PDB file of C-alpha atoms in Angstrom:
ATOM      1  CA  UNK A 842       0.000   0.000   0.000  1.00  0.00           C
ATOM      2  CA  UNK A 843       1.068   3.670  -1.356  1.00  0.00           C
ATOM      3  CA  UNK A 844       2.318   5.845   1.602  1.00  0.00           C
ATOM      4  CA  UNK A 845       0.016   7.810   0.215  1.00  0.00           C
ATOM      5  CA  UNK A 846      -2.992   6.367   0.515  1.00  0.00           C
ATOM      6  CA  UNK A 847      -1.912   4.968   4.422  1.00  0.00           C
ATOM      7  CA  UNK A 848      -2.175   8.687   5.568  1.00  0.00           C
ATOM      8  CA  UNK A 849      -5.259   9.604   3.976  1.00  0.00           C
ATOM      9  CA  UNK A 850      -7.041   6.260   5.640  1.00  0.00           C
ATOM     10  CA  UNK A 851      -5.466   7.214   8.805  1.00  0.00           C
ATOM     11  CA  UNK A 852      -6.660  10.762   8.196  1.00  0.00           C
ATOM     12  CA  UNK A 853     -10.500   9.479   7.384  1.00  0.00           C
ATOM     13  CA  UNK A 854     -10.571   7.349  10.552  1.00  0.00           C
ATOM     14  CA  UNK A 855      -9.206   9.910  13.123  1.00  0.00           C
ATOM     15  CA  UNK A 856     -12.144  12.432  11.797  1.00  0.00           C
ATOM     16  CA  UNK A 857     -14.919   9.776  12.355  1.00  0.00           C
ATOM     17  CA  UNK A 858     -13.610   9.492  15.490  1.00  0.00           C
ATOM     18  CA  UNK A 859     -13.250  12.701  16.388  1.00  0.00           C
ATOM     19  CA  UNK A 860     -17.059  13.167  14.635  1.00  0.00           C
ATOM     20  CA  UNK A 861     -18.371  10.523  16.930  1.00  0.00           C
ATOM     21  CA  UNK A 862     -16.820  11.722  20.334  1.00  0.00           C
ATOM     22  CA  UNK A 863     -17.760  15.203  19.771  1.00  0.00           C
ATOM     23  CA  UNK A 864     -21.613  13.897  18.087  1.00  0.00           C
ATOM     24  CA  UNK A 865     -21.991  11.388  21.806  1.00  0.00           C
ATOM     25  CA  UNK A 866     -20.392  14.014  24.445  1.00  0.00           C
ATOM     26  CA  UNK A 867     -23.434  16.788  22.360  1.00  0.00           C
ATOM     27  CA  UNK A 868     -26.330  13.831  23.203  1.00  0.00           C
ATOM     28  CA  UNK A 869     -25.058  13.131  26.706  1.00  0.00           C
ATOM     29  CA  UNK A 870     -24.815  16.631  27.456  1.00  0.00           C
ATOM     30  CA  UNK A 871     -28.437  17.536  25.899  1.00  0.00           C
ATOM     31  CA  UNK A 872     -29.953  14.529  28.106  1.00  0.00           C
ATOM     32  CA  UNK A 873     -28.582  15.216  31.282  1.00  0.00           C
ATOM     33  CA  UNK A 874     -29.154  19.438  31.046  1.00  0.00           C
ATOM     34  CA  UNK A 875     -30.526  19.886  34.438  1.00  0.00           C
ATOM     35  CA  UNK A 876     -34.413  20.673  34.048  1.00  0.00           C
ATOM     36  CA  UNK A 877     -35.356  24.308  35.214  1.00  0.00           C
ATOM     37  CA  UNK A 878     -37.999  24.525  38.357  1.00  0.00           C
ATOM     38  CA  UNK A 879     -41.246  26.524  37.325  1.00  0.00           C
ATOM     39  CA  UNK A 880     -43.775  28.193  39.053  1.00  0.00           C
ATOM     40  CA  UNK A 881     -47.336  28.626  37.812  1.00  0.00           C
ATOM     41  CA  UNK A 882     -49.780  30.898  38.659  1.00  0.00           C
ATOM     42  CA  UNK A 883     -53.422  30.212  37.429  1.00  0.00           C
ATOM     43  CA  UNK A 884     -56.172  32.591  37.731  1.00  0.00           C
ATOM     44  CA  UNK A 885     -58.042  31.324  40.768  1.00  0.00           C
ATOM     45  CA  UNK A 886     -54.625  32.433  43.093  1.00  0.00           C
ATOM     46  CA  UNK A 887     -53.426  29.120  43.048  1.00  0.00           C
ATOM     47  CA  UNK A 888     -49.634  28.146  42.314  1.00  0.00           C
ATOM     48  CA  UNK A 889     -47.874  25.019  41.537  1.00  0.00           C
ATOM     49  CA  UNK A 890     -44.085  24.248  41.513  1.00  0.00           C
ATOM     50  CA  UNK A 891     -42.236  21.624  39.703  1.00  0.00           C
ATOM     51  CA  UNK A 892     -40.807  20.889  36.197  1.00  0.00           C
ATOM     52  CA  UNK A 893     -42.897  20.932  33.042  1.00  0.00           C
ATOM     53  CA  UNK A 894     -42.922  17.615  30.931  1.00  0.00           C
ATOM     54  CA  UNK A 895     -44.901  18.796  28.082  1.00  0.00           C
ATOM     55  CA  UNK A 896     -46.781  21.967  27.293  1.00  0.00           C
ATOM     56  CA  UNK A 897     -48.692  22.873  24.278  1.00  0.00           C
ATOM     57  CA  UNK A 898     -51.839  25.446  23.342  1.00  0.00           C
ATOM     58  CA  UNK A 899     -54.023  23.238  25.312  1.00  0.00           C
ATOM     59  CA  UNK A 900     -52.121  21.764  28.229  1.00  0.00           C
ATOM     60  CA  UNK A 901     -49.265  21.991  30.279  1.00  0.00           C
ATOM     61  CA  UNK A 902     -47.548  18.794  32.254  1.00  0.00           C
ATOM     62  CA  UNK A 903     -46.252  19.625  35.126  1.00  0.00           C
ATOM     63  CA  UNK A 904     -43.896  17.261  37.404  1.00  0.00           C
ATOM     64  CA  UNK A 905     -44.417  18.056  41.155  1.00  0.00           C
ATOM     65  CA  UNK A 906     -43.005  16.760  44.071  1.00  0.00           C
ATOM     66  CA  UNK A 907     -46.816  15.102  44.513  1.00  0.00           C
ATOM     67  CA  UNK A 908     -46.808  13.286  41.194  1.00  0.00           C
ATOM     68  CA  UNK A 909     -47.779  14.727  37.670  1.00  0.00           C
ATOM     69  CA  UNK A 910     -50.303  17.363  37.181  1.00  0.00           C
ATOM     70  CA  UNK A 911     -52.400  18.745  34.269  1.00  0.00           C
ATOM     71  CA  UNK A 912     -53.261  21.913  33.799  1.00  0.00           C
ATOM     72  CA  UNK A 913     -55.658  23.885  31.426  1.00  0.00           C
ATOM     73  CA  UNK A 914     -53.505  26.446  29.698  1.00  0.00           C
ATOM     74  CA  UNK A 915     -56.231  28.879  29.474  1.00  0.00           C
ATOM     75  CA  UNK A 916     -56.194  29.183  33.672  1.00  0.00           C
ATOM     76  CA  UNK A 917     -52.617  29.943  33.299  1.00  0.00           C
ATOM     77  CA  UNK A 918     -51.721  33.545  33.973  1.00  0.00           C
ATOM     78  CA  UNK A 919     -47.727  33.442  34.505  1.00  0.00           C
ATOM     79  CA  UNK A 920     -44.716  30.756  34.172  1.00  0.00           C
ATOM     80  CA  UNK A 921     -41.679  31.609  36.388  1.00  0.00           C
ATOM     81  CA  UNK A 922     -38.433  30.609  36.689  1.00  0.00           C
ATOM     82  CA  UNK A 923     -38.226  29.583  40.338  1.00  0.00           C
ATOM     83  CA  UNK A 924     -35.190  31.286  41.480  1.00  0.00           C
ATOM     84  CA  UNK A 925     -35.497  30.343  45.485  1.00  0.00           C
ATOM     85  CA  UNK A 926     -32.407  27.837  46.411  1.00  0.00           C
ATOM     86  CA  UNK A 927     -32.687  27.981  50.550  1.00  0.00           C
ATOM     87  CA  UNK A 928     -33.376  25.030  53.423  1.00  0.00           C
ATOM     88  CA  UNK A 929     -37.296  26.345  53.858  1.00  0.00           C
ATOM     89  CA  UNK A 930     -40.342  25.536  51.413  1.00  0.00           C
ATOM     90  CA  UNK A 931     -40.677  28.859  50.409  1.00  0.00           C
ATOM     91  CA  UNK A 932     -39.175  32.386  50.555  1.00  0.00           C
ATOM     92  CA  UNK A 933     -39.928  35.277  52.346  1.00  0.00           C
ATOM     93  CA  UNK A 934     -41.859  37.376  50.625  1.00  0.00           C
ATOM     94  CA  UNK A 935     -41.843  39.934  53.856  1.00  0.00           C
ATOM     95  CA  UNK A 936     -38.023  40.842  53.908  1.00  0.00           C
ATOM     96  CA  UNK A 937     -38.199  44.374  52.995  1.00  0.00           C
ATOM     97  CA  UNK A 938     -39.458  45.529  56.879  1.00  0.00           C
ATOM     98  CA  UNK A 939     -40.210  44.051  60.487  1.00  0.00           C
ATOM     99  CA  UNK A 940     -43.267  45.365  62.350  1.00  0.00           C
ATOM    100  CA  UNK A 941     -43.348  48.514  60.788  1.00  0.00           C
ATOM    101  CA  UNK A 942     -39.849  50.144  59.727  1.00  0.00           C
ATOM    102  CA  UNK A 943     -38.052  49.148  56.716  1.00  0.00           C
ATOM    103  CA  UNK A 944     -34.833  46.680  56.034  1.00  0.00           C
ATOM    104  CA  UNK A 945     -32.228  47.910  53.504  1.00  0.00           C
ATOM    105  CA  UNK A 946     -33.320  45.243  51.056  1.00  0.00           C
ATOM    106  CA  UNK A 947     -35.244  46.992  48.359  1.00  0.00           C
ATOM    107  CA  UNK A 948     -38.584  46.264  47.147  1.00  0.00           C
ATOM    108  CA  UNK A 949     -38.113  44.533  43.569  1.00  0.00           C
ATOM    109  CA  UNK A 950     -39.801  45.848  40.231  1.00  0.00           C
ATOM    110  CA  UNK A 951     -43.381  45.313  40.034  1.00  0.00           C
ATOM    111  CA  UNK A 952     -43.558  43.535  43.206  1.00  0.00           C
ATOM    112  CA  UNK A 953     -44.903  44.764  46.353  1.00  0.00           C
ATOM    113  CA  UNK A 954     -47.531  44.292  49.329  1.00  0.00           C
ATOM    114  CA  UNK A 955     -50.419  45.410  50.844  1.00  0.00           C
ATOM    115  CA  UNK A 956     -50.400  45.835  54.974  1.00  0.00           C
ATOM    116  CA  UNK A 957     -52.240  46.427  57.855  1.00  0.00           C
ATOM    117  CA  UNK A 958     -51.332  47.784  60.893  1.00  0.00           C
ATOM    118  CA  UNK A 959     -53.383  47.111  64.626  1.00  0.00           C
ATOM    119  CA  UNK A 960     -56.636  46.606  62.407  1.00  0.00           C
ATOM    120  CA  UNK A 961     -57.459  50.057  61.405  1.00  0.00           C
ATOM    121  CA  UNK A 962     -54.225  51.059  59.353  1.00  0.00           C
ATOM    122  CA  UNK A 963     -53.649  50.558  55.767  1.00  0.00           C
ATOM    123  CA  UNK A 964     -50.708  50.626  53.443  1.00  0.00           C
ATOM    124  CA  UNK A 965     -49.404  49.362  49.809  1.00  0.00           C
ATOM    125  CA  UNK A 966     -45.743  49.478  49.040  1.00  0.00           C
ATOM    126  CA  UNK A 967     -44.544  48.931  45.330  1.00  0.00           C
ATOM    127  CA  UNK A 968     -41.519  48.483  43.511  1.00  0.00           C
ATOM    128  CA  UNK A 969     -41.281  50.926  40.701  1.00  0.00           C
ATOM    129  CA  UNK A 970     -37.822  50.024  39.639  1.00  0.00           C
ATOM    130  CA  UNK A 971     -35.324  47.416  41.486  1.00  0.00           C
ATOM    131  CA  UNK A 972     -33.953  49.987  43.562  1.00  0.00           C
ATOM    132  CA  UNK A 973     -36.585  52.798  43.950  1.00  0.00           C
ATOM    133  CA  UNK A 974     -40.527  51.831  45.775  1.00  0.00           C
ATOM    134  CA  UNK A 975     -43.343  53.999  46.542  1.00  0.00           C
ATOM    135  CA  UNK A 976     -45.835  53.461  49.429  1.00  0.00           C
ATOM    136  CA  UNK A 977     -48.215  55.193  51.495  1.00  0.00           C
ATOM    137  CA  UNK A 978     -51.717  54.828  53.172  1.00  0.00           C
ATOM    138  CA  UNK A 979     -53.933  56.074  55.654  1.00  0.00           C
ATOM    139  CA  UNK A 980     -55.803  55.379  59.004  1.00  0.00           C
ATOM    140  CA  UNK A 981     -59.810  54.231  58.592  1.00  0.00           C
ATOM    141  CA  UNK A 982     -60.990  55.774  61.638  1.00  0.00           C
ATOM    142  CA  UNK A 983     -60.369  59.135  61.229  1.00  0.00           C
ATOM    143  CA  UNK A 984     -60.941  58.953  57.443  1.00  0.00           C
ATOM    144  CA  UNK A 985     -64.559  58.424  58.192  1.00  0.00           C
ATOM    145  CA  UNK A 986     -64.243  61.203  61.054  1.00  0.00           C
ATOM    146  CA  UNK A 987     -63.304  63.413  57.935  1.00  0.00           C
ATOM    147  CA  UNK A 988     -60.023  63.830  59.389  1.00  0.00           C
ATOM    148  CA  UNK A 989     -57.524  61.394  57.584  1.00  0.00           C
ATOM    149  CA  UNK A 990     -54.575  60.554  59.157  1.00  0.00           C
ATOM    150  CA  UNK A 991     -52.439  59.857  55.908  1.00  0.00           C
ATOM    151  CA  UNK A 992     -48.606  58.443  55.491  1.00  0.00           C
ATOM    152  CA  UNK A 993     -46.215  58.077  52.297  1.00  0.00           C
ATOM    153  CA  UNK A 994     -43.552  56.046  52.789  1.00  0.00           C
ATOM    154  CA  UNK A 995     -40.815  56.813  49.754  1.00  0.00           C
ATOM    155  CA  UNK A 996     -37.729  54.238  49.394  1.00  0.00           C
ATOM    156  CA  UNK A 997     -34.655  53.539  47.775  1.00  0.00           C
ATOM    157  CA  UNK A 998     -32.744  50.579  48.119  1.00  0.00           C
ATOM    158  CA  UNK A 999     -29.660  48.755  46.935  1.00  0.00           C
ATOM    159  CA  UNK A1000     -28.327  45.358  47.133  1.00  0.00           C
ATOM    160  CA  UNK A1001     -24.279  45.438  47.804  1.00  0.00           C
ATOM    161  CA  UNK A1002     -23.936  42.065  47.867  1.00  0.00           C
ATOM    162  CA  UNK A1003     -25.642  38.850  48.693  1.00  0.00           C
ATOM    163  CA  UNK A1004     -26.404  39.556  52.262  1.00  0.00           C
ATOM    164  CA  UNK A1005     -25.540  43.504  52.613  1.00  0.00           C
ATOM    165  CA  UNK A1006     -28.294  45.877  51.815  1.00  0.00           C
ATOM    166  CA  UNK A1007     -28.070  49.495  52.314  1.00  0.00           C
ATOM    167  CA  UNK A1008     -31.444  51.626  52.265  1.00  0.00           C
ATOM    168  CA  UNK A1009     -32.831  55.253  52.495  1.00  0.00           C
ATOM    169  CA  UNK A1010     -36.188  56.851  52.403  1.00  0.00           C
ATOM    170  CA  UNK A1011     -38.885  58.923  54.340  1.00  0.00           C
ATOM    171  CA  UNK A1012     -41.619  58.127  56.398  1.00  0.00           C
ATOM    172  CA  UNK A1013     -44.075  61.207  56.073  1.00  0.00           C
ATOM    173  CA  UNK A1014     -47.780  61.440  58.528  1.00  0.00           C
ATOM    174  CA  UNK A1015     -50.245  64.108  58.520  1.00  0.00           C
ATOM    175  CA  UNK A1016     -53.888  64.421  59.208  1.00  0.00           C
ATOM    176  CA  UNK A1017     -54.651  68.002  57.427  1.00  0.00           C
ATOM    177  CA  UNK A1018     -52.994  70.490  55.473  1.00  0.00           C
ATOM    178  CA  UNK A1019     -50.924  72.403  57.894  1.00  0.00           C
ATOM    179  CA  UNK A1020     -50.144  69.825  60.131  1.00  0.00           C
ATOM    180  CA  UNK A1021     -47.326  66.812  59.079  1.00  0.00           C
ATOM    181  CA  UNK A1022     -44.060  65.198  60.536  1.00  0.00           C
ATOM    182  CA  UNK A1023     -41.771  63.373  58.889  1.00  0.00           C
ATOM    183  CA  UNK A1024     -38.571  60.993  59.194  1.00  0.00           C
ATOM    184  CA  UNK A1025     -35.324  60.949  56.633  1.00  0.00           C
ATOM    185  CA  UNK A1026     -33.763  57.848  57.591  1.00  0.00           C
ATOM    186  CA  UNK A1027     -30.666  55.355  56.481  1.00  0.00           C
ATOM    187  CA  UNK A1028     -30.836  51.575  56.769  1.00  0.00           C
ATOM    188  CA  UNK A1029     -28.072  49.227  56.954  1.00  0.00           C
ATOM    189  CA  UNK A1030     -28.537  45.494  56.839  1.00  0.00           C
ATOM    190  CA  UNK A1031     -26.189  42.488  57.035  1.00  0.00           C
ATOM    191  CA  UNK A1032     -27.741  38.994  56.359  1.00  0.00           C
ATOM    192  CA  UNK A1033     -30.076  37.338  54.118  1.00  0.00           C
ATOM    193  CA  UNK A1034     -33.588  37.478  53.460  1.00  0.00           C
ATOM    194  CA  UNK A1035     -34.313  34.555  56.760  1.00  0.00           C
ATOM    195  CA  UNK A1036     -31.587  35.824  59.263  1.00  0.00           C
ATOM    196  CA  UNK A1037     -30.515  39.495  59.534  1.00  0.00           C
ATOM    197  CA  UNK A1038     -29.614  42.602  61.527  1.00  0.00           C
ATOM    198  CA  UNK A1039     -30.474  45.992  60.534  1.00  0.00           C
ATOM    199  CA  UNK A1040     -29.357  49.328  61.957  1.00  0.00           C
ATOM    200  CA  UNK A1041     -30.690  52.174  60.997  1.00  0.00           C
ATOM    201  CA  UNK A1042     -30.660  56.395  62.087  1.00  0.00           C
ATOM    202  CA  UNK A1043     -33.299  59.056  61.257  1.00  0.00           C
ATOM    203  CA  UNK A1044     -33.928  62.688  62.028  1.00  0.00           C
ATOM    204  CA  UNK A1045     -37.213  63.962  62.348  1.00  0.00           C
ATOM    205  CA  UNK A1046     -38.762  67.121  60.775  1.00  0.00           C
ATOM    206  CA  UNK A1047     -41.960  68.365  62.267  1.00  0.00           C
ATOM    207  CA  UNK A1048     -43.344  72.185  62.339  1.00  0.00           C
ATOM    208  CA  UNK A1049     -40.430  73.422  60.174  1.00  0.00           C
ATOM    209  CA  UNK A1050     -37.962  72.150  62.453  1.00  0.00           C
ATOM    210  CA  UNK A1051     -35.478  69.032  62.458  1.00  0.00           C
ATOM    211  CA  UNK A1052     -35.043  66.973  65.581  1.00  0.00           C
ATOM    212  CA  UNK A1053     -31.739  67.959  67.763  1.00  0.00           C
ATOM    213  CA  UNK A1054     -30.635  64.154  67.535  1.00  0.00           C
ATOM    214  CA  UNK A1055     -31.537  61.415  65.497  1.00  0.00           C
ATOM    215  CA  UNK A1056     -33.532  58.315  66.645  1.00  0.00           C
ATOM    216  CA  UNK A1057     -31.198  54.941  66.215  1.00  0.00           C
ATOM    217  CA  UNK A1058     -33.236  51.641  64.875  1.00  0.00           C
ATOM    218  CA  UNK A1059     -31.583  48.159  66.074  1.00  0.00           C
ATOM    219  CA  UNK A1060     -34.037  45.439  64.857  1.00  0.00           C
ATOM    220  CA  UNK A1061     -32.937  42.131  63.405  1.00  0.00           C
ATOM    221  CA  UNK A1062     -34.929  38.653  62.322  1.00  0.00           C
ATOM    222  CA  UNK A1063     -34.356  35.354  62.403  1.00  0.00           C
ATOM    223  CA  UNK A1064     -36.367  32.134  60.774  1.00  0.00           C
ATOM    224  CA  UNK A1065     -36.810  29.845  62.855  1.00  0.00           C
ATOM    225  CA  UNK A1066     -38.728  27.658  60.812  1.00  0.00           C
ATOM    226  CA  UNK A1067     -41.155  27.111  57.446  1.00  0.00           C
ATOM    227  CA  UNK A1068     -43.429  29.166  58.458  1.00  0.00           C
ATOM    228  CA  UNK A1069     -42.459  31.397  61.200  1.00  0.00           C
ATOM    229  CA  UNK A1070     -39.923  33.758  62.521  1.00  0.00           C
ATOM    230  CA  UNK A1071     -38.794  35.712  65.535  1.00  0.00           C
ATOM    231  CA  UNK A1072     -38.432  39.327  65.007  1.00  0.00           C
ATOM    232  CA  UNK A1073     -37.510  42.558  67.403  1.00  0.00           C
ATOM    233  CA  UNK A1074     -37.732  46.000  66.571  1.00  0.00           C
ATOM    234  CA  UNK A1075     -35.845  48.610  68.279  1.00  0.00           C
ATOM    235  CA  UNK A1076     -35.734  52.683  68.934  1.00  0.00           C
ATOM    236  CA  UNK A1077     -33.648  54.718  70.578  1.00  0.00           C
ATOM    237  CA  UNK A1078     -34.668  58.261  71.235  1.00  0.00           C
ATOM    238  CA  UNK A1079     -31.751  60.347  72.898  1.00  0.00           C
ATOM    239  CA  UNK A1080     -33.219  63.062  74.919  1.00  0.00           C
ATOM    240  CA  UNK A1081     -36.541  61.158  75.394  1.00  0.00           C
ATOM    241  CA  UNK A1082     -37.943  62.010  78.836  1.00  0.00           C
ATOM    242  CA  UNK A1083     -40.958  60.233  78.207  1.00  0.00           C
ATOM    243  CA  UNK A1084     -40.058  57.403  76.883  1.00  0.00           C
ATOM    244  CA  UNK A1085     -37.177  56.697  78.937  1.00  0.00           C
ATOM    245  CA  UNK A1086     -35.075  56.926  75.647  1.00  0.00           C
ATOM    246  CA  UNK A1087     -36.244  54.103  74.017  1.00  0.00           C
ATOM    247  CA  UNK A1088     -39.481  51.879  72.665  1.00  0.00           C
ATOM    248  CA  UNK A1089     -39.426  48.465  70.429  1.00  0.00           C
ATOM    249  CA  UNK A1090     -42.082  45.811  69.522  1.00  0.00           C
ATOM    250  CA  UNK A1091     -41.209  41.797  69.717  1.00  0.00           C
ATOM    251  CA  UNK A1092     -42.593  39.043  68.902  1.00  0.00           C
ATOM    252  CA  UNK A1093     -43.317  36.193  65.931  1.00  0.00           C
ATOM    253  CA  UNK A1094     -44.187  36.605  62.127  1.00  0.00           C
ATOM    254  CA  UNK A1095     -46.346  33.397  60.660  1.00  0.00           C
ATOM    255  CA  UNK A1096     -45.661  33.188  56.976  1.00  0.00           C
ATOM    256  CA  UNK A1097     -46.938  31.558  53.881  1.00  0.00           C
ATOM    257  CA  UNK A1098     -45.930  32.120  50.558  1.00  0.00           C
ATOM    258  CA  UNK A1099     -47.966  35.349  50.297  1.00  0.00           C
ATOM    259  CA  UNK A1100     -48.820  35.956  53.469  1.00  0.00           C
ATOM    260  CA  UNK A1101     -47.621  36.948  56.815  1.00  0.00           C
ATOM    261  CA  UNK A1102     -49.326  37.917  60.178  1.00  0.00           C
ATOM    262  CA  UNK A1103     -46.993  38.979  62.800  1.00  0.00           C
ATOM    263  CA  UNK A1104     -47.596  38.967  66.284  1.00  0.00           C
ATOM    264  CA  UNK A1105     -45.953  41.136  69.077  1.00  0.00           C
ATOM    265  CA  UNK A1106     -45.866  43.184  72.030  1.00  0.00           C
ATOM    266  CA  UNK A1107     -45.401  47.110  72.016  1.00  0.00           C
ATOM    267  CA  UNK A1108     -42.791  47.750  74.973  1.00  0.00           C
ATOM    268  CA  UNK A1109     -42.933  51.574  76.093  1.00  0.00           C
ATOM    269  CA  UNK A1110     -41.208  52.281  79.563  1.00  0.00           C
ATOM    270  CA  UNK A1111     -43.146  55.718  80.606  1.00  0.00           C
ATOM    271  CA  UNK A1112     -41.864  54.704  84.100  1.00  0.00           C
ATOM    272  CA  UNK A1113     -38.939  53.479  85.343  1.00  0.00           C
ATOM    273  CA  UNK A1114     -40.413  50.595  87.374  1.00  0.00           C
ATOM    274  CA  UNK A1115     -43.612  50.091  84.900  1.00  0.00           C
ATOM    275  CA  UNK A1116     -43.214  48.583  81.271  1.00  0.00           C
ATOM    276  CA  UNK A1117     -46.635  48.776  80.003  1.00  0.00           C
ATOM    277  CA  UNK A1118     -46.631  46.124  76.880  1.00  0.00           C
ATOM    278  CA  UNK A1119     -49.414  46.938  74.550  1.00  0.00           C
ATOM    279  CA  UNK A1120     -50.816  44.171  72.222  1.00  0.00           C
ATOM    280  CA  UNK A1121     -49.489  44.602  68.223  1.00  0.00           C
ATOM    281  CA  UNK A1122     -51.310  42.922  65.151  1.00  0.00           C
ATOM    282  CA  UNK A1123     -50.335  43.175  61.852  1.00  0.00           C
ATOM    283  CA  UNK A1124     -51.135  41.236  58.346  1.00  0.00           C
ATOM    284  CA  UNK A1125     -49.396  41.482  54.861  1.00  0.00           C
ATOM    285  CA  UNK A1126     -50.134  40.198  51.496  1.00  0.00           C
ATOM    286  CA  UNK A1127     -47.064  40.273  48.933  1.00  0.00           C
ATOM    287  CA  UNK A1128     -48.220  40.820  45.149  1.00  0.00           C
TER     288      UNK A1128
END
């Protein structure tokens, strides 16, 4: 055999080969692609998790951790990515404040929630952009007085890294049009959206006037479980003689993937040997 001809065989059988390795690594690659995990919202509120095994005009397949489920596409409203990696069933959709005052983790575009404070106080808080949220609301008792007691509750947020979160905003009140109050304040937090600490300083404004020295916030969470956490809210007021220099509110959050109803005491020491501990409810709903 021709020299010749020896090479070019040799040539021929190194690319099929080389065609075959590279054509086999392609298909094992392509079969073992790790399946994305979905969730889908129908119209009725409900929402399923899993992987989707077929989906056309008609139907979609979904895979769940309770076996295989069909659904009608036409109840569908949304198909998301889910994105949540942690040790607990669900996220938290609450991790933007505690009781009442904010964390430094921003409120994400078009998300936000809907609260209410001791029964008879409303807000709504959205996301505009990633890093910027708008909120407000108002007090149902003396809006049927006439009187509203109103609030706006501006935000701006960033997210440093995965668990630092630095935050600033202003918490206005009024209940006509001369008189108002408001806080500028600056929120630091350290830790993720389960577990974290937040500190926080504010100055107040009221009657054309800003407050000699700010109030510091110390208030931190921590999840204890899937569906509830501990959490403690905390002000100190320098130059409070009435409040002894400081407040906070403690308790428990219950959560659910949309919901949360937290639970607490209101700790004001008016005297020094008297801690009066008034009763806090609150409920959210995340959108």
């Amino acid at each position: 055999m021709k020299l010749k001809t020896i090479i070019k065989n040799i040539l021929l059988v190194t690319f099929c080969v080389f065609s075959t390795s590279v054509l086999f690594g392609q298909t094992i690659q392509d079969t073992t692609k790790k399946a994305e995990k979905v969730i889908v919202k129908m119209k009725n509120g409900d929402e399923f998790k899993g992987i989707i095994l077929k989906k056309d005009q008609n139907t979609i397949t979904l895979k769940t951790d309770n076996g295989e489920l069909n659904l009608l596409a036409a109840n569908v409203i949304s198909i998301e990515t889910e994105t949540y990696s942690g040790k607990f069933r669900f996220a938290n959709s609450h991790d933007t404040r505690y009781f009442f005052c904010p964390t430094g983790i921003p409120i994400k575009r078009n998300k936000g929630y809907y609260q209410n404070v001791l029964v008879t106080t409303n807000f709504i808080n959205y996301g505009i952009t990633n890093n910027i949220s708008i909120g407000g609301g108002f007090e149902f008792i003396s809006t049927v007085l006439g009187t509203p007691i109103w609030f706006l509750t501006p935000k701006v947020g960033f997210d440093v890294s995965k668990n630092v979160h630095v935050a600033g905003g202003v918490i206005m009140a009024g209940f006509d049009a001369e008189v108002s109050a408001s806080l500028g304040y600056g929120v630091f937090t350290l830790g993720s959206s389960e577990s974290n600490l937040s500190v926080g300083a504010g100055y107040g404004f009221f009657s054309g006037e800003f407050s000699k020295y700010p109030t510091i916030m110390i208030s931190g969470t921590h999840r204890l479980g899937n569906s509830i956490a501990l959490l403690s809210e905390n002000y100190i007021i320098p130059n409070s003689s009435y409040y002894k220099g400081y407040f906070g509110i403690h308790g428990i959050r219950i959560l659910s993937p949309k919901n949360s109803f937290d639970i607490g005491a209101i700790i004001i020491p008016v005297i020094a040997d008297f801690i009066p501990a008034l009763p806090f409810v609150g409920y959210a709903r995340s959108f």
